[in-house]
Short mmCIF file of C-alpha atoms and ligand atoms in Angstrom, two decimals:
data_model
loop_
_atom_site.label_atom_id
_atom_site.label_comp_id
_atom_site.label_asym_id
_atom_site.label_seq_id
_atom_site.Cartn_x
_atom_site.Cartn_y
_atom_site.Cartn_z
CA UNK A 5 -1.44 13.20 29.95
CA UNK A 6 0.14 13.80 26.29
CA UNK A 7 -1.40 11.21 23.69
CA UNK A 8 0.87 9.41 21.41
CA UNK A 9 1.78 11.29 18.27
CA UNK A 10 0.07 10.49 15.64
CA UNK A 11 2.43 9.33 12.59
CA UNK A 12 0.92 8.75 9.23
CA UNK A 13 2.56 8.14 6.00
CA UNK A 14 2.46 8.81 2.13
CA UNK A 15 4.43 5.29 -0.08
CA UNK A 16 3.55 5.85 -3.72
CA UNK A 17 5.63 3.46 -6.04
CA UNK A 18 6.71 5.69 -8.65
CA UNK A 19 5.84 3.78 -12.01
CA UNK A 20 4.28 6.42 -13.32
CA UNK A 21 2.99 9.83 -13.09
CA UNK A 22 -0.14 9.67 -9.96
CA UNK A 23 -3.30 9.34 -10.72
CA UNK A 24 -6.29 10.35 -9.09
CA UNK A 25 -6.59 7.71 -6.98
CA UNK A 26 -3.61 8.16 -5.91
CA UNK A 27 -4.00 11.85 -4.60
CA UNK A 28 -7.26 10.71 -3.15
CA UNK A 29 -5.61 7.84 -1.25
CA UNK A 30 -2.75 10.30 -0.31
CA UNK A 31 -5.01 13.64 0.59
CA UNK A 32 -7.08 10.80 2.73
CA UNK A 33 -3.98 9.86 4.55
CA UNK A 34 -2.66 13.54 5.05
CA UNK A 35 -6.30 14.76 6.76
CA UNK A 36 -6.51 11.88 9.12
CA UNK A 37 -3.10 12.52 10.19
CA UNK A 38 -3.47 16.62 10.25
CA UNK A 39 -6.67 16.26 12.08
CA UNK A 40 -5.40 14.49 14.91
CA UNK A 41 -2.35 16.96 15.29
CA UNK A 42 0.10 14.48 13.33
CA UNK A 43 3.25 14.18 11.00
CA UNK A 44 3.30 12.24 7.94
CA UNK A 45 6.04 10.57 6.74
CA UNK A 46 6.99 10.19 3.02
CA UNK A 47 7.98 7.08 1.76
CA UNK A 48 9.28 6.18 -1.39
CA UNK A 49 8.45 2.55 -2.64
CA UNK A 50 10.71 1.87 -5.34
CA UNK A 51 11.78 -2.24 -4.40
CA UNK A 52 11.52 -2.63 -8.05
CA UNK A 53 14.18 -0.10 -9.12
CA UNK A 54 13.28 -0.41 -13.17
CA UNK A 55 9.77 -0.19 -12.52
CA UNK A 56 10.13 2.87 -9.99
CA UNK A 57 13.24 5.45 -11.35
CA UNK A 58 14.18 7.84 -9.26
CA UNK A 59 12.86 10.74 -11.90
CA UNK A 60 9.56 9.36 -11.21
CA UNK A 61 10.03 10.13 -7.60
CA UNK A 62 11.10 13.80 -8.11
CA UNK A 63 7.82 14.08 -9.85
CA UNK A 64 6.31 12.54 -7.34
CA UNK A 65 7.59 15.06 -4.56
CA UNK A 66 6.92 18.23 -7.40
CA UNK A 67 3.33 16.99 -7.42
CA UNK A 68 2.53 16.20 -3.83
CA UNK A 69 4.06 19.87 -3.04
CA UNK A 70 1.82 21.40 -5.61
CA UNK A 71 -1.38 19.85 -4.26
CA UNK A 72 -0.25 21.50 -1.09
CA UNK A 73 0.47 17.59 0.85
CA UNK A 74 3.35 18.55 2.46
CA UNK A 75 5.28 15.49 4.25
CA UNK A 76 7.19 16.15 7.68
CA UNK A 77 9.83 13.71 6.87
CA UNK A 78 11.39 11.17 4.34
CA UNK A 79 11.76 11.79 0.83
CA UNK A 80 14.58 13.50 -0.88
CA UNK A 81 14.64 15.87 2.60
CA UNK A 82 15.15 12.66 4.75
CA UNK A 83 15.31 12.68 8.69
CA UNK A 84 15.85 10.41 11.11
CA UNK A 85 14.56 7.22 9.89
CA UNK A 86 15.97 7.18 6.84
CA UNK A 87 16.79 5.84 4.27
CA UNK A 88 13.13 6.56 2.89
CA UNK A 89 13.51 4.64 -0.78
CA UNK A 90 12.92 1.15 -0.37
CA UNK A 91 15.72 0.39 -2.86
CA UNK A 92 17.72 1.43 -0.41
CA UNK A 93 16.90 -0.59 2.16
CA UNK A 94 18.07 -3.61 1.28
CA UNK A 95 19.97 -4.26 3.87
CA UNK A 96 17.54 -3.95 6.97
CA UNK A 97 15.68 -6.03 4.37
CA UNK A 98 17.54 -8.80 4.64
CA UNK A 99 18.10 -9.22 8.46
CA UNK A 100 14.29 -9.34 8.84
CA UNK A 101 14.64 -12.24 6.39
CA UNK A 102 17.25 -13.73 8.16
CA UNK A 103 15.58 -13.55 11.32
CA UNK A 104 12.53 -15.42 10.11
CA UNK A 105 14.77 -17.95 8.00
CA UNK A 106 16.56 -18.48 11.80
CA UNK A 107 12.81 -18.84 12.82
CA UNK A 108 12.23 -21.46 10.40
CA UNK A 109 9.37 -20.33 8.59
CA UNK A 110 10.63 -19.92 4.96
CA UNK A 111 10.73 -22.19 2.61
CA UNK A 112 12.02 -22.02 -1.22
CA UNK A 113 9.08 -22.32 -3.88
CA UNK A 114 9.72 -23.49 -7.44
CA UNK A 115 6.06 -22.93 -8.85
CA UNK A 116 5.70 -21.05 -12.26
CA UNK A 117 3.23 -18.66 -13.14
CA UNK A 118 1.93 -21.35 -15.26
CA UNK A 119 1.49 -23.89 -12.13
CA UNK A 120 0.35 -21.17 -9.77
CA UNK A 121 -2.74 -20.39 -12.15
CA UNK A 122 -3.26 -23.93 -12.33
CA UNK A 123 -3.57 -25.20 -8.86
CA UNK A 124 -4.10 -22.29 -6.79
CA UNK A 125 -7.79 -22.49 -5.46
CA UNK A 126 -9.76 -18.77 -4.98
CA UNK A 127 -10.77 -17.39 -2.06
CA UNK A 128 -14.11 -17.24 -2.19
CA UNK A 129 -15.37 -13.97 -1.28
CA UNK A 130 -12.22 -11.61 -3.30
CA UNK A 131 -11.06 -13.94 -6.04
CA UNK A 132 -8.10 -13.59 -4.61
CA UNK A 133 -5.54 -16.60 -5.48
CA UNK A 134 -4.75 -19.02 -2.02
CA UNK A 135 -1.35 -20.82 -2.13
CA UNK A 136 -2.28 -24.29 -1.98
CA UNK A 137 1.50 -24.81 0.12
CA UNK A 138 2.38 -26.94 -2.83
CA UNK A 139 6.60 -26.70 -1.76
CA UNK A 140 5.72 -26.39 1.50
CA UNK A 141 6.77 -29.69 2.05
CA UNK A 142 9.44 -30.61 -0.32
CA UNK A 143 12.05 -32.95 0.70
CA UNK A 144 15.58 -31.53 0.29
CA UNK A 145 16.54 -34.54 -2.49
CA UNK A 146 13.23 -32.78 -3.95
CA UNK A 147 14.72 -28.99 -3.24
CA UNK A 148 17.92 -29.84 -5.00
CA UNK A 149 16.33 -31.01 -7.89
CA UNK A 150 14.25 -28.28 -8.73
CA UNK A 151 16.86 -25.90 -7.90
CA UNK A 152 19.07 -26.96 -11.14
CA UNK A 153 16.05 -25.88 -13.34
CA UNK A 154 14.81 -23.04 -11.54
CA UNK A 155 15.83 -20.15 -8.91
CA UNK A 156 13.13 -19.97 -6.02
CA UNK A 157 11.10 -17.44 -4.38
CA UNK A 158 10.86 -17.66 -0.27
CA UNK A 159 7.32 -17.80 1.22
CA UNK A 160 6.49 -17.51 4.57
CA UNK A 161 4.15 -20.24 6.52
CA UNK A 162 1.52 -19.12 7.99
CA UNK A 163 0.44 -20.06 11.45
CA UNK A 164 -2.88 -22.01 11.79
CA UNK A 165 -4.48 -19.20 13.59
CA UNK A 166 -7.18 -16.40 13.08
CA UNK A 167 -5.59 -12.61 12.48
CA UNK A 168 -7.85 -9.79 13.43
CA UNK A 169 -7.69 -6.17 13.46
CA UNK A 170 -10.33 -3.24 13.94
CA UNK A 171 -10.09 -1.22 10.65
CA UNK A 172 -10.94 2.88 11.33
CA UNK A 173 -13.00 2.87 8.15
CA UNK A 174 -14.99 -0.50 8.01
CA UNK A 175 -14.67 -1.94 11.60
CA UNK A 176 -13.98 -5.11 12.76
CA UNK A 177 -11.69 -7.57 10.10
CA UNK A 178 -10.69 -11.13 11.13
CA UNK A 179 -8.92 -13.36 8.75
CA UNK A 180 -8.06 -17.43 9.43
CA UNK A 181 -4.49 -17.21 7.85
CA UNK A 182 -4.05 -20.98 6.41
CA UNK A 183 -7.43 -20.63 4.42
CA UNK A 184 -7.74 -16.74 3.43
CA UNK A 185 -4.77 -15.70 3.18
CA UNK A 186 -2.01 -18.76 2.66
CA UNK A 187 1.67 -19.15 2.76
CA UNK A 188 2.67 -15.67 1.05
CA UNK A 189 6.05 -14.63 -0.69
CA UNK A 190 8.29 -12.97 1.14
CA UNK A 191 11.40 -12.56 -1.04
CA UNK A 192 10.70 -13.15 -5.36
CA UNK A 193 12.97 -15.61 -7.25
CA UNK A 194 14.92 -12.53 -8.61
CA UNK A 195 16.22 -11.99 -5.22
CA UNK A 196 13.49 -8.82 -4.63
CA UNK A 197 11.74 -8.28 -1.62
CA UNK A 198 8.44 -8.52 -1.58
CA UNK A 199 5.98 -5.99 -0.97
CA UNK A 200 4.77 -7.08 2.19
CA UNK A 201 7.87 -7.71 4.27
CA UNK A 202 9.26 -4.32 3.09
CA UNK A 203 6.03 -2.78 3.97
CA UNK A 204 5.58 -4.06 7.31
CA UNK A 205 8.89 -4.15 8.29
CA UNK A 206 9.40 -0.22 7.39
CA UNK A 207 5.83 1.06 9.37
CA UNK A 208 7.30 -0.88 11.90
CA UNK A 209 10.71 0.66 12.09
CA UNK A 210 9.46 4.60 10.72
CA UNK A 211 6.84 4.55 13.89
CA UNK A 212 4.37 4.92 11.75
CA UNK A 213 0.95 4.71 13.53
CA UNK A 214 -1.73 5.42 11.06
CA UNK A 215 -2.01 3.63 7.71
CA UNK A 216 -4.37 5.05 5.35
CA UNK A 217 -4.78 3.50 1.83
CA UNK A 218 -7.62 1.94 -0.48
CA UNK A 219 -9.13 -1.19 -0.10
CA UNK A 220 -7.84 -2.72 -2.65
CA UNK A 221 -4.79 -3.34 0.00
CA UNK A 222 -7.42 -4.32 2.94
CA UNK A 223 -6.28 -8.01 2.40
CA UNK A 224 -2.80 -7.14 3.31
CA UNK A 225 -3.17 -5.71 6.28
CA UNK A 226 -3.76 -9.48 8.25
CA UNK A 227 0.08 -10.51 6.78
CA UNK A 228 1.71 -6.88 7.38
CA UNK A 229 0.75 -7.39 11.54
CA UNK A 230 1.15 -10.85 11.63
CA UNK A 231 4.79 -9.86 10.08
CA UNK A 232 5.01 -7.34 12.58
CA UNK A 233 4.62 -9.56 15.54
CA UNK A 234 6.85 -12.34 14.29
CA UNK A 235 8.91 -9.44 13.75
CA UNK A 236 9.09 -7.90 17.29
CA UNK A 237 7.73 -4.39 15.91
CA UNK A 238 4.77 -2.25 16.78
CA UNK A 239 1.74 -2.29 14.51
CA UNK A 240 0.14 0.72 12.95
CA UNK A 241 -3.52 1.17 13.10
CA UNK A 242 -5.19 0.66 9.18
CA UNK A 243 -7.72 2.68 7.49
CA UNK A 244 -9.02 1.96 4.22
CA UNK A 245 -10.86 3.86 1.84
CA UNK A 246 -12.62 3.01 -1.37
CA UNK A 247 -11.46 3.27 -4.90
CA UNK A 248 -12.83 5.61 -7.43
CA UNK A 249 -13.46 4.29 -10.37
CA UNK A 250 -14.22 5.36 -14.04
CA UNK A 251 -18.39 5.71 -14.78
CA UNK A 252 -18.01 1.65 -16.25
CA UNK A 253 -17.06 0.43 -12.57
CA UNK A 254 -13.13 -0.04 -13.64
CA UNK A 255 -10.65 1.16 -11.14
CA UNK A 256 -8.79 4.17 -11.99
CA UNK A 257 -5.63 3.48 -12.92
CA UNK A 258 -1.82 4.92 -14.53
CA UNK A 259 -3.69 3.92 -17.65
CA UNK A 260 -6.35 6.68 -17.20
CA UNK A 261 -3.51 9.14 -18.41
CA UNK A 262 -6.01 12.19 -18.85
CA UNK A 263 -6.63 11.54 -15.22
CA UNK A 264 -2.66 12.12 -14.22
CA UNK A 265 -1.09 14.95 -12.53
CA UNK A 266 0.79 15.67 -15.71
CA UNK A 267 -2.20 16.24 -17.50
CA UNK A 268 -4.44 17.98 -14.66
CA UNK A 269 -1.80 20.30 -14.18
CA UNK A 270 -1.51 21.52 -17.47
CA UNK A 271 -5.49 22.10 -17.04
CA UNK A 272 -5.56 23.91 -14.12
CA UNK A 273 -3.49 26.79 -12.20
CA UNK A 274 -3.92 25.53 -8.75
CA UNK A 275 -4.83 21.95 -7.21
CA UNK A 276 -8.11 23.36 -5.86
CA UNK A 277 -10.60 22.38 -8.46
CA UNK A 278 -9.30 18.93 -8.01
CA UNK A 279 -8.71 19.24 -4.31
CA UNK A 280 -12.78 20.35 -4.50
CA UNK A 281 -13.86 17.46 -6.43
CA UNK A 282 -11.98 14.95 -4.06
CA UNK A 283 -13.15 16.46 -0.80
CA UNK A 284 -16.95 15.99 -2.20
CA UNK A 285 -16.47 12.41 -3.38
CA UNK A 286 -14.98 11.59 0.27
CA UNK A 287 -18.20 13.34 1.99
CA UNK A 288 -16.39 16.44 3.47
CA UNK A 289 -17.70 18.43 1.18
CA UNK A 290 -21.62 19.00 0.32
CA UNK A 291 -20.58 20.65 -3.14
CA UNK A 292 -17.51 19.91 -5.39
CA UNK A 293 -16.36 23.81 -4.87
CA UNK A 294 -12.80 24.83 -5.15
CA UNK A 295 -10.67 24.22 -1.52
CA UNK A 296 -7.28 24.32 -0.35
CA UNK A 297 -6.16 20.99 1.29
CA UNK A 298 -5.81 22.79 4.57
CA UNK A 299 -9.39 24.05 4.34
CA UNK A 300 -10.17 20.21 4.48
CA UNK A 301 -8.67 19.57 7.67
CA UNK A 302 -11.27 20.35 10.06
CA UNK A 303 -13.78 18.88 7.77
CA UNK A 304 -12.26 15.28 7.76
CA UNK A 305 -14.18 12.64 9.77
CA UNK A 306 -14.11 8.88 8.95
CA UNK A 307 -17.75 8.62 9.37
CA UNK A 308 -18.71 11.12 6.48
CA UNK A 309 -16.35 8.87 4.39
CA UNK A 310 -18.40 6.66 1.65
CA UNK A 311 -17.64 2.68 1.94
CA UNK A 312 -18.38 1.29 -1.29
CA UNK A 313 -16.44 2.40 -4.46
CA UNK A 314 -16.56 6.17 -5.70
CA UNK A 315 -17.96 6.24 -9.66
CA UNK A 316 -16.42 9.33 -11.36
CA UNK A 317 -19.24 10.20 -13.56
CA UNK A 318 -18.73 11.99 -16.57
CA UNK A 319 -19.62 15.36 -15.72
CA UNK A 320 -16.81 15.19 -12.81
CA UNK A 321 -14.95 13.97 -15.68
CA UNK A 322 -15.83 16.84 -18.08
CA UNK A 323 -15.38 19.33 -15.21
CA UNK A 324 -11.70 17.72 -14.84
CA UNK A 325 -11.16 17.45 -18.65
CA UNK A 326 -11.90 21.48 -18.69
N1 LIG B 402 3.16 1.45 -2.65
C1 LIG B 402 1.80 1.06 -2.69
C2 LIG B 402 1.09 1.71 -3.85
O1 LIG B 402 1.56 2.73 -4.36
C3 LIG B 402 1.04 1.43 -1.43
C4 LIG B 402 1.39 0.53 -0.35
C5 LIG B 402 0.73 0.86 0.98
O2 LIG B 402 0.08 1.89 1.14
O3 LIG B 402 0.93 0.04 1.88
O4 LIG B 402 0.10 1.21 -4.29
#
């Protein structure tokens, strides 16, 4: 009997040049797909068009090419789900907004920054921020007065039920939506849509199957299916891997600009070194030696994969600096 293909996807937000995170995330994503026989799909998540330029994404593509990730479909060489830029898909957007506006589970929310900070209660074991569902119950004399001072954003209710999921990296996740996770926004005040409706919406409509990214994005999963489900679309399977951080525990980030592909490239002639490096700190490789990401491919198995956080220490860093 043929097994479903397996459909995995690269969607970077280009705001900057990619990091090493990123191409860990991304190489992570590309072996779990290539292992199992699959495609991966390439993605562009540029919602916030100022943030995300197109340039950015050319880079993006340039990179991904030289690390030797190459994507079956989307980007700048489309196919047939396209469009593949999220700022261009505005429009499918917006009827999956409709259709939960029809399904009466959006509401407008006039809370500042200011207020949100204020009365917004952590959840206790992230420090993530809960809505506390302060509009959720506005009257519409209430509504109408609060929309002369201020345009809204639209959040999303949340059903009074628990969300669960079996992650392929660290097992069994179950979430009780009104507590840990809370009434979430769905479209911003500036008329953007939000991460997570684009998100789950385009998985949903790509056929994507496989969803590898870090764990920083673990907590989203529980909205992106329940999304899916309101939604009438198929949910992908998640994966999520851990972050690698600088030696002092903080995340690597666009800030780490020695760490970008602009400036590892200029270091080195081919992506192996850093292909090498990443294979080792994911636990497919015993030593940090040069590789070819195809050379990973046989090597990639979710057990061998570390769970906590990945400390770059400064000899990798060294060895990267050159
Ligand atoms: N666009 C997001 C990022 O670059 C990734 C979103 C996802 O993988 O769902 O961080």
């Amino acid at each position: 009997m043929n097994q479903p293909e397996i459909v995995g996807r690269f969607a970077p937000t280009p705001s900057g040049r990619m990091h090493l995170g990123n191409v860990f995330c991304a190489l992570l994503a590309w072996l779990s797909a290539k292992s199992q026989g699959g495609r991966v799909i390439l993605r562009i998540e540029d919602l916030d068009t100022e943030r995300a330029p197109r340039a950015f994404a050319s880079l993006l593509e340039e990179d991904f090419r030289w690390l030797g990730l190459v994507w079956d479909e989307g980007g700048s060489e489309g196919g047939p789900h396209g469009p593949y830029y999220q700022s261009e898909r505005t429009e499918l957007y917006l009827q999956a907004y409709e259709k939960l506006e029809e399904m009466g589970l959006l509401y407008p929310c006039f809370c500042s920054r200011s207020e949100l900070h204020a009365a917004e209660a952590p959840h206790m074991s992230d420090g993530r921020f809960i809505y506390t569902g302060r509009c959720r119950n506005l009257t519409d004399g209430e509504r109408l007065e609060k929309s002369r001072l201020r345009k809204p954003a639209a959040r999303i209710r949340v059903p009074d039920r628990v969300l669960s999921f079996e992650d392929l990296h660290y097992g069994h996740q179950e979430e009780y939506l009104p507590d840990e996770c809370g009434d979430f926004v769905i479209r911003r005040a500036d008329g953007v849509f939000a991460y997570q409706l684009a998100a789950a919406l385009d998985d949903g409509l790509m056929g994507v199957t496989e969803v590898v990214r870090g764990s920083d994005l673990l907590s989203s999963s529980p909205r992106q299916i329940w999304l899916q489900q309101t939604l009438g679309l198929p949910s992908p399977r998640y994966g999520h891997i851990p972050l690698l951080t600088a030696p002092d525990g903080r995340r690597l980030s666009k800030r780490d600009g020695d760490l970008d592909l602009g400036a590892l490239r200029q270091r080195f002639s081919g992506p192996e070194p850093i292909l090498g490096l990443l294979g080792h700190l994911a636990g497919l490789l015993d030593r940090p030696e040069p590789v070819k990401a195809e050379e990973l491919i046989p090597l990639f198995d979710w057990n061998k994969i570390p769970a906590d956080d990945l400390v770059m220490t400064e000899e990798m860093l060294r060895t990267l600096n050159g």
